[in-house]
Structure formats: structure tokens, C-alpha cells
Coordinates of C-alpha atoms and ligand atoms in Angstrom, one line a residue:
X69 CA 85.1 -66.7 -60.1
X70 CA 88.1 -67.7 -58.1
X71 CA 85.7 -66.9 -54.5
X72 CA 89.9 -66.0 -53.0
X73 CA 89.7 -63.3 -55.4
X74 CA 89.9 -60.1 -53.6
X75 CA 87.4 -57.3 -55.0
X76 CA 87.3 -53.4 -54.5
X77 CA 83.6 -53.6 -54.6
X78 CA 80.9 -56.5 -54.7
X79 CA 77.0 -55.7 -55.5
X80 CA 74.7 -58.4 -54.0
X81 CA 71.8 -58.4 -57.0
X82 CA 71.7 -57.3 -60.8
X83 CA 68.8 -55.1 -61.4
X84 CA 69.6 -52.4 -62.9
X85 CA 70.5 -50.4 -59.9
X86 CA 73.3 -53.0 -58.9
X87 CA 74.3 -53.2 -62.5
X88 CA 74.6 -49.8 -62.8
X89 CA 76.1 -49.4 -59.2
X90 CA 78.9 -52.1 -60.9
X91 CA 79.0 -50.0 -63.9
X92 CA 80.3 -46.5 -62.0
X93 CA 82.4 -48.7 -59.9
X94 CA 84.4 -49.9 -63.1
X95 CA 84.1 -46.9 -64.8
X96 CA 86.4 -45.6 -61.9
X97 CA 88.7 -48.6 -62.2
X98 CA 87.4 -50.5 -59.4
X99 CA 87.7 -54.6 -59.5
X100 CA 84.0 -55.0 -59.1
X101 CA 81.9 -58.9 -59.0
X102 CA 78.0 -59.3 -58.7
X103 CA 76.4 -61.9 -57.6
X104 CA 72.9 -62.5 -58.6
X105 CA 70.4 -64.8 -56.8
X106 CA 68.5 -66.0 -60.2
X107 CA 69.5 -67.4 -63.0
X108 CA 69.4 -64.4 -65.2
X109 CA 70.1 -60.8 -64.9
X110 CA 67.9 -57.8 -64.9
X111 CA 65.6 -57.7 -61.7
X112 CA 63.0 -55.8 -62.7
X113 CA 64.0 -55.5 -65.8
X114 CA 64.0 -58.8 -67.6
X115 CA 62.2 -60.1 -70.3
X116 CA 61.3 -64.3 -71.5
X117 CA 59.3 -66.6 -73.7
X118 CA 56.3 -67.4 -71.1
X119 CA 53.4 -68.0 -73.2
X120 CA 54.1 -69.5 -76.6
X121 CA 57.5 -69.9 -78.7
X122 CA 58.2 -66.4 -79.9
X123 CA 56.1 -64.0 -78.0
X124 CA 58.9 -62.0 -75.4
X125 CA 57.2 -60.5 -72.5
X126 CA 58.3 -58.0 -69.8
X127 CA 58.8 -59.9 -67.0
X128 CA 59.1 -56.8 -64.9
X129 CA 59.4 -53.0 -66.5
X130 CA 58.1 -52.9 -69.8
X131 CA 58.0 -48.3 -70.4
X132 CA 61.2 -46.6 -69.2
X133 CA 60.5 -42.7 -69.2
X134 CA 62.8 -43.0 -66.3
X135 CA 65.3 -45.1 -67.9
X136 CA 65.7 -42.9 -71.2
X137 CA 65.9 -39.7 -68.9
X138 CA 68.2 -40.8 -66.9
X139 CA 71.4 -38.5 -66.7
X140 CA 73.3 -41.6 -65.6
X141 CA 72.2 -44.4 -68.3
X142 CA 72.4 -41.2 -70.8
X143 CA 76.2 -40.5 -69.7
X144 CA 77.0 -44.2 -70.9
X145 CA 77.6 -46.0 -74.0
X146 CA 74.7 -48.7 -73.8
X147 CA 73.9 -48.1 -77.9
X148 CA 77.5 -50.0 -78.3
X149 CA 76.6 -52.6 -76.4
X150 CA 72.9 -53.2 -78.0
X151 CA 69.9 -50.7 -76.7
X152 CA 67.9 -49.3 -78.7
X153 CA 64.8 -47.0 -77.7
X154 CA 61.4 -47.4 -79.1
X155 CA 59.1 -44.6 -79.2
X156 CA 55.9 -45.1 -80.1
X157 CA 53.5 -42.5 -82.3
X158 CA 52.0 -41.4 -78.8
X159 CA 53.6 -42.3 -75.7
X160 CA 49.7 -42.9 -73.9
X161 CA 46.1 -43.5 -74.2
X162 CA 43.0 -43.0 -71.6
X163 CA 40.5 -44.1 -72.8
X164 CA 36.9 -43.6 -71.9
X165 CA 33.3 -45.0 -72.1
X166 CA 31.3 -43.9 -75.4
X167 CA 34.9 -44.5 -78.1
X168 CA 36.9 -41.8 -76.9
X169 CA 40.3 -41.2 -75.6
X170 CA 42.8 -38.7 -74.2
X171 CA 46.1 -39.2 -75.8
X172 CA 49.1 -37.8 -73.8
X173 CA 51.1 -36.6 -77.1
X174 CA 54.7 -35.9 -77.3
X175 CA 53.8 -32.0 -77.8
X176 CA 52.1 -30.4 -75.1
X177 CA 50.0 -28.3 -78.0
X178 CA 48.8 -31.6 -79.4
X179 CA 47.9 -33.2 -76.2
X180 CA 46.4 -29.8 -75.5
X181 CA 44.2 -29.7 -78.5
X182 CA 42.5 -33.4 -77.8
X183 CA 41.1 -32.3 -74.5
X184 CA 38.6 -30.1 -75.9
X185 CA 37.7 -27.1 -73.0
X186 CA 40.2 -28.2 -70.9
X187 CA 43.0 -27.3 -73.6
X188 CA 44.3 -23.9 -72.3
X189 CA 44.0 -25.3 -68.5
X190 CA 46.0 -27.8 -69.6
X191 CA 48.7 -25.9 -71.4
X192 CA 49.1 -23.7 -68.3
X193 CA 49.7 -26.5 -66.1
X194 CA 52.3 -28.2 -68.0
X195 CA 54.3 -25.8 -70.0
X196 CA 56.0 -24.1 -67.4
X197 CA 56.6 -27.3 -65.7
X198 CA 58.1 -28.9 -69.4
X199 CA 60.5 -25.7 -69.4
X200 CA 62.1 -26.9 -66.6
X201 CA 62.3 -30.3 -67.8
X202 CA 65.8 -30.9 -68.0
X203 CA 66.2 -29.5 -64.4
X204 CA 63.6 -32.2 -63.4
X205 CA 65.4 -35.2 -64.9
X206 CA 68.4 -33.3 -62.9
X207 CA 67.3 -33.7 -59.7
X208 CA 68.4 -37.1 -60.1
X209 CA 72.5 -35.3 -60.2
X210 CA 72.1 -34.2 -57.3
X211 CA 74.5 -34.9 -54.1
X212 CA 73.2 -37.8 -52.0
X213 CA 71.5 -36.8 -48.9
X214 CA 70.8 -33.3 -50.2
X215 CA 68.3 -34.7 -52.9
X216 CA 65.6 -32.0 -53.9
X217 CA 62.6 -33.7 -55.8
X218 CA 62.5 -32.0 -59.3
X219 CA 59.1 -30.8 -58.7
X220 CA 59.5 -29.2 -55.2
X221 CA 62.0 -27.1 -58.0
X222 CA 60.0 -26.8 -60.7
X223 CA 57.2 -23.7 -60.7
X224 CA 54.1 -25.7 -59.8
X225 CA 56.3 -26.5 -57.2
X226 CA 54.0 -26.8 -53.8
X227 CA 51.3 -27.7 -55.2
X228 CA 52.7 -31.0 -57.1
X229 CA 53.4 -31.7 -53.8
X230 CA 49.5 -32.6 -53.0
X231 CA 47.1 -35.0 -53.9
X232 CA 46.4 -35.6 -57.4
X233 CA 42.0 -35.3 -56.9
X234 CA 42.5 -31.8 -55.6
X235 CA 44.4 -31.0 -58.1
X236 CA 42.5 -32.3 -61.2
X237 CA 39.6 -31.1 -60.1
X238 CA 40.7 -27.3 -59.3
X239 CA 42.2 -27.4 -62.4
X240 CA 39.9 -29.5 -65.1
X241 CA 36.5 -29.3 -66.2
X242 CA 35.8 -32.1 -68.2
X243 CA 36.2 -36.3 -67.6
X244 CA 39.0 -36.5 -70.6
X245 CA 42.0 -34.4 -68.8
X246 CA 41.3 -35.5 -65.3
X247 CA 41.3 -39.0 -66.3
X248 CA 44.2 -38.9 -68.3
X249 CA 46.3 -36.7 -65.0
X250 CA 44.5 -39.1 -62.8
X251 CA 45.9 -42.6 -64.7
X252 CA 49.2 -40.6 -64.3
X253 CA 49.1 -39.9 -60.5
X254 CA 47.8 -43.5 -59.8
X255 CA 51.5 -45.1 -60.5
X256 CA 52.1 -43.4 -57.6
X257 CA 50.5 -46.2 -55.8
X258 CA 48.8 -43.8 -53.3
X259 CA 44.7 -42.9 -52.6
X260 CA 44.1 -40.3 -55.3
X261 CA 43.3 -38.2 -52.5
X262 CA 47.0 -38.7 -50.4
X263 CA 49.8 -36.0 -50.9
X264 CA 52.0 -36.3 -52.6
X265 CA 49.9 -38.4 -55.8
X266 CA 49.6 -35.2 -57.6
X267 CA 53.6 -34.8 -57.7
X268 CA 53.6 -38.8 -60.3
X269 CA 50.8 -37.1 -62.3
X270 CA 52.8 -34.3 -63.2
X271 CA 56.4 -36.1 -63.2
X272 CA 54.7 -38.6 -66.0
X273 CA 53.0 -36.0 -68.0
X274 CA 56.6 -34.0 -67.9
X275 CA 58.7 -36.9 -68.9
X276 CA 55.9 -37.8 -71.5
X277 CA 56.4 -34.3 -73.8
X278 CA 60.1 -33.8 -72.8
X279 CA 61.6 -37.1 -73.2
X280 CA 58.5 -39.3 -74.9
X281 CA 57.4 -43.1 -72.7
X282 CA 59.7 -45.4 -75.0
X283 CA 61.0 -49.3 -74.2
X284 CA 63.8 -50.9 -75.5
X285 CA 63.4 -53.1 -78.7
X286 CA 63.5 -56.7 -77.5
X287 CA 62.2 -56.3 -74.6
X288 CA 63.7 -54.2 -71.0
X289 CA 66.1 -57.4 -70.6
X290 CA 68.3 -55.3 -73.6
X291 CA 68.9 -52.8 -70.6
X292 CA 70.1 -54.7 -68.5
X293 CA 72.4 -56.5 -70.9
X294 CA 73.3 -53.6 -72.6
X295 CA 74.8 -52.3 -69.2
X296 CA 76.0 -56.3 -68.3
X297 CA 77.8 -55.9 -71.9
X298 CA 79.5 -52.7 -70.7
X299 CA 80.3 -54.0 -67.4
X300 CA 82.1 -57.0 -68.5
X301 CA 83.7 -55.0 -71.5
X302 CA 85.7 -53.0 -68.7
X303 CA 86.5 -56.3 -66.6
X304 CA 83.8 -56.6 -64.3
X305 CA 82.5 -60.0 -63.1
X306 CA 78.9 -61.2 -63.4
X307 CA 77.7 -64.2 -61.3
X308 CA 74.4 -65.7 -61.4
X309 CA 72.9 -68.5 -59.7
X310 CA 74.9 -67.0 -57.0
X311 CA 72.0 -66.3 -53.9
X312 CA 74.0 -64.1 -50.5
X313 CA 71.8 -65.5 -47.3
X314 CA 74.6 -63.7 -45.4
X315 CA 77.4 -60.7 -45.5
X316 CA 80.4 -63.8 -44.7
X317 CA 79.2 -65.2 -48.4
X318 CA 80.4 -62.7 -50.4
X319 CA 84.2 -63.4 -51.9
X320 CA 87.1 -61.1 -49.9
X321 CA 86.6 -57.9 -50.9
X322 CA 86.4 -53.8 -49.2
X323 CA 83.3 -52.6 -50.1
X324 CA 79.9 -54.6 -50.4
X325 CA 76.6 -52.9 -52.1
X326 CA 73.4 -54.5 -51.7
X327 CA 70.8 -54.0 -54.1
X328 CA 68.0 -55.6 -51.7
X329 CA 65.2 -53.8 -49.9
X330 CA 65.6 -53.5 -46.2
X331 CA 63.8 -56.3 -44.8
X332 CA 66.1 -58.8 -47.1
X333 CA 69.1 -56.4 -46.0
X334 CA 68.3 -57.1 -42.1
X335 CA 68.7 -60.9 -42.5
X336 CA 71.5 -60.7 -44.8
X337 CA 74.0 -58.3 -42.6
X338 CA 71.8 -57.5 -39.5
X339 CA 74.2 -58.5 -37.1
X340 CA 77.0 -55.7 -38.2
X341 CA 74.6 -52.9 -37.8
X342 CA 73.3 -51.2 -34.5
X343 CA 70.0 -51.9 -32.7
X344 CA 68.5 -48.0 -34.0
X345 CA 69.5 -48.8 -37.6
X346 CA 68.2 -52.2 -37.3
X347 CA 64.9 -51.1 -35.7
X348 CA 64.6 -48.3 -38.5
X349 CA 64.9 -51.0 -41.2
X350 CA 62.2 -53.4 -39.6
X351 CA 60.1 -49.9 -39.5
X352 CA 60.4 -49.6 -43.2
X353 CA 56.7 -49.9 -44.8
X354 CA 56.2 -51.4 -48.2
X355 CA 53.4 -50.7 -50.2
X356 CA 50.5 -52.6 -52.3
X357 CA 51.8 -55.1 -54.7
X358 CA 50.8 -55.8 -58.3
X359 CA 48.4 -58.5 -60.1
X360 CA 50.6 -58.9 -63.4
X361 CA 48.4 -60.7 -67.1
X362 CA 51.0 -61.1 -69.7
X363 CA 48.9 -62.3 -73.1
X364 CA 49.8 -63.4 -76.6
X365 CA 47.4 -62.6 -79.2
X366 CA 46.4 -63.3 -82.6
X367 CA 45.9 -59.5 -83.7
X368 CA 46.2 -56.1 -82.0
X369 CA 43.9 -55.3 -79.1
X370 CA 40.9 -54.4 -81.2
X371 CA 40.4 -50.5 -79.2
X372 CA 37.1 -48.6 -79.8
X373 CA 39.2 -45.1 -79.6
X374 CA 41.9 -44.7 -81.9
X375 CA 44.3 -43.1 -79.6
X376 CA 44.5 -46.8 -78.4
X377 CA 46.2 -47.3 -81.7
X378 CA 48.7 -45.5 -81.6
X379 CA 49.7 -45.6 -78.0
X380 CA 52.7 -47.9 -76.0
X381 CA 50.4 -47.1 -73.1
X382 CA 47.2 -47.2 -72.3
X383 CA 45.5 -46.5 -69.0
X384 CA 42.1 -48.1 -68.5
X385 CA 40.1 -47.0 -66.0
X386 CA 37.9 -44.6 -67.2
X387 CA 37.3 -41.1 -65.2
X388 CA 39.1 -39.8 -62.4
X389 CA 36.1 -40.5 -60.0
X390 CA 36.7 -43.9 -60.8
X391 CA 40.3 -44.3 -60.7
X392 CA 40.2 -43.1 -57.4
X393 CA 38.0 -45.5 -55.6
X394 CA 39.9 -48.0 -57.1
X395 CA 43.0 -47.2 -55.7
X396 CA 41.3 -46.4 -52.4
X397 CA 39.8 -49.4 -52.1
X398 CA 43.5 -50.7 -52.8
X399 CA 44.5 -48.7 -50.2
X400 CA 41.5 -50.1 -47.6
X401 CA 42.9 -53.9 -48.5
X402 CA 39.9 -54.6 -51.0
X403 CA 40.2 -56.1 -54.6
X404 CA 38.1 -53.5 -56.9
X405 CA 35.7 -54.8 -58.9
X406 CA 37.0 -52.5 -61.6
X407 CA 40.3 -52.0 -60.7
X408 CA 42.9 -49.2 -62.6
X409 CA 45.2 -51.1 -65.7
X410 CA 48.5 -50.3 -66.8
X411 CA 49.2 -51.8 -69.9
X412 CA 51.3 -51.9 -72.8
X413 CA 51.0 -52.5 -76.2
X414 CA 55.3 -52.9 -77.1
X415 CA 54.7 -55.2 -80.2
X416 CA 52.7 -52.9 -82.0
X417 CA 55.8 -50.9 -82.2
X418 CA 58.4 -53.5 -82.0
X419 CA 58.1 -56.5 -84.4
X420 CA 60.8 -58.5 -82.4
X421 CA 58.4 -59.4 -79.7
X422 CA 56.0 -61.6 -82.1
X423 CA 55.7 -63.3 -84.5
X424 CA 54.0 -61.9 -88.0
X425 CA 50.9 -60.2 -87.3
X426 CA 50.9 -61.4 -83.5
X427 CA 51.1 -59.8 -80.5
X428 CA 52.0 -59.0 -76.6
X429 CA 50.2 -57.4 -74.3
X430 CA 51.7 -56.6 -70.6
X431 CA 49.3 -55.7 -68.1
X432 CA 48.6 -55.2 -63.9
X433 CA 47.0 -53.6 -61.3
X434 CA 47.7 -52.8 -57.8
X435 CA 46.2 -55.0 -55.1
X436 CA 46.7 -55.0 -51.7
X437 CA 50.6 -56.1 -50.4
X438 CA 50.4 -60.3 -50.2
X439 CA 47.3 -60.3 -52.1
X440 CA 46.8 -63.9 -53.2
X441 CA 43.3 -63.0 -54.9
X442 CA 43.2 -64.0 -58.9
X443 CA 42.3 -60.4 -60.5
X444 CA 43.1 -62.0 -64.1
X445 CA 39.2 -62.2 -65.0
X446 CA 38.6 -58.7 -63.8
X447 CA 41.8 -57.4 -65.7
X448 CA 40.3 -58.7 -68.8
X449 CA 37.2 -57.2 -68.4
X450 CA 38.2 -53.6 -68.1
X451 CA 40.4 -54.2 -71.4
X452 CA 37.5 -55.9 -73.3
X453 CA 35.3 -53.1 -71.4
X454 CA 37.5 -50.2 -74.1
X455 CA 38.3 -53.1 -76.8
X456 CA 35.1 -55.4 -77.5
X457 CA 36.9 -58.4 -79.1
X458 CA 39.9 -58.4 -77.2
X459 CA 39.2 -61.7 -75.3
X460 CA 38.7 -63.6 -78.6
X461 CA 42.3 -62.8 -80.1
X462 CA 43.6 -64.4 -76.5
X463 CA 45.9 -67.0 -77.7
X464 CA 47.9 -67.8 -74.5
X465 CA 48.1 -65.8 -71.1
X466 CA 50.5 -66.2 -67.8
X467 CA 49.0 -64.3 -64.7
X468 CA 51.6 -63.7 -61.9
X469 CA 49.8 -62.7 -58.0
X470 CA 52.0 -61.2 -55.3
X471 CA 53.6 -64.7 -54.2
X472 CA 54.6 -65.3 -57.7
X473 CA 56.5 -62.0 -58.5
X474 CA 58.7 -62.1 -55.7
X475 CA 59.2 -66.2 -55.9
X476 CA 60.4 -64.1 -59.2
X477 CA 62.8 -61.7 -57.6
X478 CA 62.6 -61.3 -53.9
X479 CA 63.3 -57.5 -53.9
X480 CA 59.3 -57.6 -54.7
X481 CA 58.3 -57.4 -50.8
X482 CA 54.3 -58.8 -50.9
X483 CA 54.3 -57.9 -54.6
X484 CA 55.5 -53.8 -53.7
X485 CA 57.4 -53.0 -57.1
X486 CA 58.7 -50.1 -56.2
X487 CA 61.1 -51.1 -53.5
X488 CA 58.8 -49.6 -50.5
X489 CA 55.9 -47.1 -50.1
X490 CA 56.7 -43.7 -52.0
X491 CA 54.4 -41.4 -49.2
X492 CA 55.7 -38.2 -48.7
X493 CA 57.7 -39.5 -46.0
X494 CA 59.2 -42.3 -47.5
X495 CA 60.2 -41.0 -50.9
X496 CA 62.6 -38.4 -49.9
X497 CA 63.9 -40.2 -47.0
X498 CA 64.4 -44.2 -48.1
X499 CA 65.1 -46.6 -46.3
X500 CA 64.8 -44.0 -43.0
X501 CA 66.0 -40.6 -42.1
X502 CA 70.0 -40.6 -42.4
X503 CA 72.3 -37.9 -43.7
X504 CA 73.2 -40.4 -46.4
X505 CA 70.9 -42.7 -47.4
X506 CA 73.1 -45.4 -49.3
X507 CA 75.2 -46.1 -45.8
X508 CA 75.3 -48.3 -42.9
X509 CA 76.5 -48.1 -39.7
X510 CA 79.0 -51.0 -40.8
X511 CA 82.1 -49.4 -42.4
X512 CA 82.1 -50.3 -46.5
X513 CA 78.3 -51.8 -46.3
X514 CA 75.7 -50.2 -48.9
X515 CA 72.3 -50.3 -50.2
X516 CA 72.1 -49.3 -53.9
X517 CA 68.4 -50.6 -54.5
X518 CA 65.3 -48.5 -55.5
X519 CA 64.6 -48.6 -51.3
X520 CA 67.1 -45.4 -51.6
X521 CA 66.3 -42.2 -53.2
X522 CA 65.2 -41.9 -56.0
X523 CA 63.1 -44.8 -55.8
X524 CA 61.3 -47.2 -57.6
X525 CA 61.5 -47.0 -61.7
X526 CA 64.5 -48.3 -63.8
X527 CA 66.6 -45.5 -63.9
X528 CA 70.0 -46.5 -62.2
X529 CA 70.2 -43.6 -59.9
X530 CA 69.8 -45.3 -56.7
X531 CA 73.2 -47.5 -58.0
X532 CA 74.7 -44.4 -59.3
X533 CA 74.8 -42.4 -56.2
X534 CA 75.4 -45.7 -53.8
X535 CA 78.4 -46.5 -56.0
X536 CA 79.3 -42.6 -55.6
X537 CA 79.5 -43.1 -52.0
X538 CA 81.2 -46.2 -52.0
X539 CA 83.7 -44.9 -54.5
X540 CA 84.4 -42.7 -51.5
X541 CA 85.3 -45.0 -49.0
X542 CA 87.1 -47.0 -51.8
X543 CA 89.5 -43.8 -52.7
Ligands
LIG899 C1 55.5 -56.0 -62.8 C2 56.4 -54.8 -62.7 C3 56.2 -53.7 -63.6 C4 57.1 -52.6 -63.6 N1 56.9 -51.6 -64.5 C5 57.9 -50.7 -64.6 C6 57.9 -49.8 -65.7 O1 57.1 -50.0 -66.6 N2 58.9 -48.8 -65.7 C7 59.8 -48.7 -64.7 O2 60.6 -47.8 -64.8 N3 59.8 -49.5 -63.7 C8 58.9 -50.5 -63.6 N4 58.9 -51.4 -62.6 C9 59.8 -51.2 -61.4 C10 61.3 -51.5 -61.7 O3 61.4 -52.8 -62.2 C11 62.0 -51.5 -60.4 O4 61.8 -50.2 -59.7 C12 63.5 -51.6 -60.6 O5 63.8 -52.9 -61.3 C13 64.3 -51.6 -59.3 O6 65.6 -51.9 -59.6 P1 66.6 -52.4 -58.4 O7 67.9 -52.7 -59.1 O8 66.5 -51.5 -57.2 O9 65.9 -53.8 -58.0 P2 65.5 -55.1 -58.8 O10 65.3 -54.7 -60.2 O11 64.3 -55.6 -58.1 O12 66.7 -56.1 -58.7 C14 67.1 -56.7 -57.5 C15 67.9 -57.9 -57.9 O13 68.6 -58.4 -56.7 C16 68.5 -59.8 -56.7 N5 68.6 -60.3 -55.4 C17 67.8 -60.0 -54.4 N6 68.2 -60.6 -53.2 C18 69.4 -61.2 -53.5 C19 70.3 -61.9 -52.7 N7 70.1 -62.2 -51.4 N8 71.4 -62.4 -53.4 C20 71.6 -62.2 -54.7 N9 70.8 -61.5 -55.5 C21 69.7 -61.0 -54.9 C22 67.2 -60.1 -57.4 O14 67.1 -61.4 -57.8 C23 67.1 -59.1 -58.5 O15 67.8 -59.6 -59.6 C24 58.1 -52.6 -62.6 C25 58.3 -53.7 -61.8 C26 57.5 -54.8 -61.8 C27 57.8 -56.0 -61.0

């Protein structure tokens, strides 16, 4: 880059929000750069070789309901520029003690039919809720500032808007459904018991039979180059190894979006905004961080229940009851001794992760934010707890603790993946209460990152509506 170039617009980090900020920039002819701190694009979504030669892991986001929903990354050509979506036979497992599992299927009948007497509870929870599922993704179209969450729209409307244990347990009988809607509502972050954890439960189990949980073959990095690849292909400029410590850094140019959270945004362009704004971003609460085990193995994770089979996902942590101590004692700034797992299975689905008959397996838990305590051997118990075996196919494994994810990418605040706390508060109005979110009080400064609404996921929308804003300005 010539840095006397002169720019409409210049995005300060590549994940995919400040990709796909870029991307609507250019799509509306606007001479756009970004400049990336790291030496490779993505963010959150990026994907390496960091166990043996041939094994690609997720560095970041490894299942994209979000991504594949999205009306944005939908509205765009990525399959020309090389992404292609994996869905596997059953988007997730939840599996219990004793061999069993839930399975969320892609049909609502299916997934129905698994949870024995809590079938036609089950159906009556979700079908009129997966009616409306196209309005849900929708929400995400709305204008900026006037954003309705799609559940507040859909017809369980209030009552999404509670905590997830009330709701399992008013609604559920039996272990198998209110484990599975609990390993839902706990990507929310939240105690089980906090409003508005039941809102992720249903959100997951929604985008699960409408759209299916799939990932991108290769790993998430193909995102994020699939929208570099369309960037570039309508002349926009991609920098990495290019870190902003300050607004003066960035090339000449009228508009500047950051995709950074607000602490990194105070430091960077402080000085241009006023004391309220800057008090409201050092306000800004982030939320526990993640404990991260990728592993290469020599088979498949050998699971007890078949659902584990046949899932991308799988949610270990047994019952509901469970689940929620766990993430309570997350919340109380305690390590649990059985702590909830996310994990995923892509390779079983995707052979370009591993080699022959190998395979990878992605896998965290929340811990307190900064957490520096090692949760790998605990993380390994709860799999070999569903899989017996698991621990001898363990060929190679790289753990990553709070410091080390956002060493990684600094938009990961004390290990918080999702850009800040999503509490009923915070979701709707990230970074702080403001007409318009994506602005500053400094004429042609924005924040595109997941610290705006929507929030945390890879879905784009937070870039999308930033970019709408600063297109704008730029008119
Ligand atoms: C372990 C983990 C698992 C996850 N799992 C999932 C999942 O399965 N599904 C899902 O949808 N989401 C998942 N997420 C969340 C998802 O990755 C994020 O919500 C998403 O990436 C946010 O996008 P973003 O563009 O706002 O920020 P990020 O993706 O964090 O990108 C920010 C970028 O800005 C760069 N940057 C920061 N500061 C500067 C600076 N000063 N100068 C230049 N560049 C800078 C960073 O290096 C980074 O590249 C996961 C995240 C992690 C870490």
C-alpha cells in the first residue's frame, strides 16, 4: 500500500465482521484498505496446522449456524470464491450417563421422536418458533438502532426472554430434552438461572432444524478468505502484519471502522471522543473467557451413544442440573470440576482436515475472564467420561488458556469470545445505550466488531450494518 493513498473507508482488523464491513463498502464502490494486526486474516475465524503436519484445526469458530443464516454472507457470492458448507448427518449430540444421547436432528419430528415423553412438549415448543424461522434469521435486516431480537418476535416471544432452568423445567420431564435445551442455552455464557439464557437455547435449537449447524470444508479460515477473495476481486486492499496503536496510523482516508472491542477502541482513538462516551466504553463489561484443547487423533472419538456418531457437535455435560452448576460456578469465578464442553467432531465429515483415517477434535469450556488455570485434564475427562478410549487415540494436543487466545487475537478481552457479556442489557444495547450503535462522537469513526449488535458469532452483521452507516456518511 502506497500509506499517501487516500481511502473512502479503512477497517482496523479482519475478522469477519471487518471483512464483511470492507465487503458492503466495495460492493457500493467505495476505495476501501484493512489493516490487520496478525499475520493472517480471519479473527475468529481462522484455521492452522498446530498439532502435527496435516491435521487443520479451528483456531477460533469451528460451527457457523450463524454464518450460514446470515442474510448478509447469504446475499454474497462466497461459493465463487471457494466456501463450501458441510452439514453433518445431525447437526448435535448430548449425551448422557448409561450410552444414551439426545440428538438435535435437522427435523423437529425426528429430534421429537428421540426424547421419548418429552416428544409432544418438545414439538410444541419449537414448531411455532421454526415457523418463524426466516423472520428470526431476519432480525439481523433490521435498521441499526431499531434492532428487535428475533425471539422477542417470534411466538414464545416473552418467555425466551428468561432463563433457560425455568424454562426446561416447566416445560420437560425427563433428563434427555432438558439436557440437550440446557447445552443450548449455556453458549449463552450466562448462569442457567439468568434471563435471558433461555432466549440462546431456543435461538440454537431454531437455527439447528431451519438452517442445520454446518462449517465450512477446510476449516472456518475458507470464510474469511472466501470474503478476502471477493473483497480483493472488486479492488479492495488487504494488509496484514499491519497493527493500528492509534487513529493517526491509519493511511489518509474519510471514514475509519474499527473492528476492536471497546477497551482496545479507547486506547486506539480515545482522545477524539468525549468524556461520556469514553466513560461508557471503560463501563463496558466482558464476560468469562474460554479454555480451548484442540487434538489430533488416530481414529474417531470412540462415543458410547451413537448420536455421537453422527453429530458435528456434541455437548458434554450431562443433565441440566449439572450444566447449570457448572456454569454458575463459572459465573462465581470457580474452575468446575466438571465443567460444560463444546466440541466438534469436523473431520468426521470433512476428510480435508486429516489425514486417512485420522482425526480433529476442537474443544473448550468457559472459565472465569483472565483465568490462567490449566482445564486440559478436566476437559479430557468429561470426553473420555461419554467416550471410554478417547484418551488412547490422543496423538497430539495444543491447549490455549485465556492469555493465549487473545496473545492470539486481542479482540479476545480475558479470553471473552463474544466481544463482551450478552446479559439482557448488554445484548441489545452494545457497546452502551446510543441511538446508533456503530457511531462515535468523532465524525466518520466506527465500530463494526461483534461489541455491536448482533453480537458475538461469525455472522458479518455487526460489519454489515457498521458499513451501512458509514456508507452514509460516505454518500
Ligand atoms: C475459541 C473460539 C470459539 C468460537 N466458536 C464459535 C463458533 O463455533 N461459531 C461462531 O459463530 N462463533 C464462534 N466464536 C466467536 C467468533 O469467532 C467471534 O464472535 C467473531 O470472530 C467476531 O468477529 P469480529 O470480526 O467482531 O472480531 P474478530 O473475529 O475477533 O476479529 C478481530 C480482528 O481484528 C484484529 N485486530 C484487533 N485489534 C487490532 C488493531 N489494533 N490493529 C489491527 N488489527 C486488529 C484482530 O487481530 C482480529 O483479526 C468463537 C471464538 C473463539 C475464540
Amino acid at each position: 500500500m502506497s500509506r499517501s493513498s487516500i481511502y473512502d473507508a479503512v477497517v482496523v482488523g479482519s475478522g469477519p465482521n471487518g471483512l464483511a464491513a470492507a465487503v458492503e463498502l466495495a460492493r457500493n464502490g467505495k476505495r476501501v484498505a484493512v489493516l490487520e494486526g496478525k499475520s493472517t486474516i480471519g479473527g475468529g475465524a481462522r484455521s492452522a496446522e498446530i498439532t502435527l503436519p496435516g491435521f487443520v484445526h479451528d483456531l477460533g469458530s469451528a460451527i457457523h449456524p450463524l454464518g450460514y443464516a446470515s442474510p448478509f454472507f447469504r446475499s454474497l457470492p462466497l461459493e465463487e470464491h471457494g466456501l463450501e458448507w458441510v452439514h453433518p448427518d445431525a447437526p448435535l449430540a448430548h449425551p448422557l450417563d448409561g450410552g444414551e444421547a439426545a440428538v438435535l436432528e435437522r427435523s423437529i419430528e425426528a429430534t421429537a421422536a428421540g426424547l421419548g415423553n418429552d416428544a409432544a412438549a418438545y414439538r410444541r415448543l419449537m414448531e411455532p418458533i421454526s415457523a418463524d424461522a426466516d423472520r428470526i434469521a431476519g432480525f439481523f435486516v433490521g435498521k441499526p438502532g431499531l434492532l428487535r431480537h428475533p425471539l422477542a418476535l417470534a411466538s414464545s416471544g416473552v418467555r425466551s426472554l428468561g432463563d433457560a432452568e425455568g424454562l426446561a423445567n416447566s416445560v420437560f420431564e425427563d433428563e434427555k430434552a432438558k439436557g440437550l435445551f440446557a447445552g443450548n442455552a449455556a453458549h449463552s455464557f450466562l448462569p442457567l438461572d439468568r434471563s435471558p439464557s433461555a432466549m440462546f437455547g431456543l435461538l440454537l435449537g431454531t437455527l439447528g432444524h431451519a438452517f442445520g449447524w454446518p462449517f465450512p470444508r477446510g476449516g472456518s479460515q475458507s470464510l474469511a478468505d472466501a470474503l478476502a477473495s471477493y473483497l480483493e476481486s472488486m479492488g479492495g486492499e488487504i494488509y496484514t502484519d499491519s497493527p493500528v496503536g492509534a487513529v493517526e496510523e491509519v493511511p489518509k482516508t474519510r471514514a475509519v471502522l474499527f473492528d476492536v472491542t471497546p477497551r482496545q477502541l479507547l486506547d486506539i482513538a480515545g482522545e477524539h471522543f468525549t468524556e461520556d462516551f469514553n466513560n461508557a466504553l471503560k463501563r463496558y463489561r466482558y464476560g468469562p473467557g474460554v479454555f480451548k484443547v484442540d487434538f489430533a487423533l488416530d481414529g474417531p472419538i470412540p462415543w458410547e451413544a451413537e448420536g455421537g456418531k453422527r453429530a458435528g457437535t456434541v455437548h458434554l455435560g450431562g443433565t441440566l442440573e449439572e450444566i447449570a452448576a457448572g456454569e454458575s460456578a463459572v459465573g462465581r469465578g470457580e474452575h468446575p470440576e466438571r465443567p460444560f464442553i463444546l466440541l466438534a467432531q469436523q473431520s468426521l465429515f470433512d476428510r480435508t482436515r486429516a489425514p486417512e483415517g485420522k482425526h480433529t477434535v476442537w474443544a473448550y469450556c468457559h472459565v472465569p475472564n483472565g483465568s490462567s488455570f490449566d482445564m486440559t485434564e478436566r476437559i479430557e475427562a468429561q470426553i473420555e467420561r461419554f467416550a471410554p478410549g478417547f484418551g488412547d487415540r490422543i496423538l497430539d494436543k495444543r491447549a490455549a488458556g485465556t492469555a493465549e487466545l487473545e496473545r492470539w487475537n486481542p479482540n479476545l478481552v480475558g479470553g471473552d469470545i463474544n466481544g463482551g457479556y450478552m446479559d439482557l442489557r448488554q445484548l441489545f444495547t452494545r457497546p452502551m445505550p446510543r441511538p446508533n450503535p456503530y457511531s462515535t462522537p468523532a465524525r466518520g469513526l466506527y465500530i463494526c466488531s461483534s461489541s455491536t449488535p448482533p453480537g458475538g458469532g461469525v455472522h458479518g452483521m455487526s460489519g454489515y450494518f457498521a458499513a451501512r452507516v458509514a456508507l452514509r456518511y460516505l454518500a
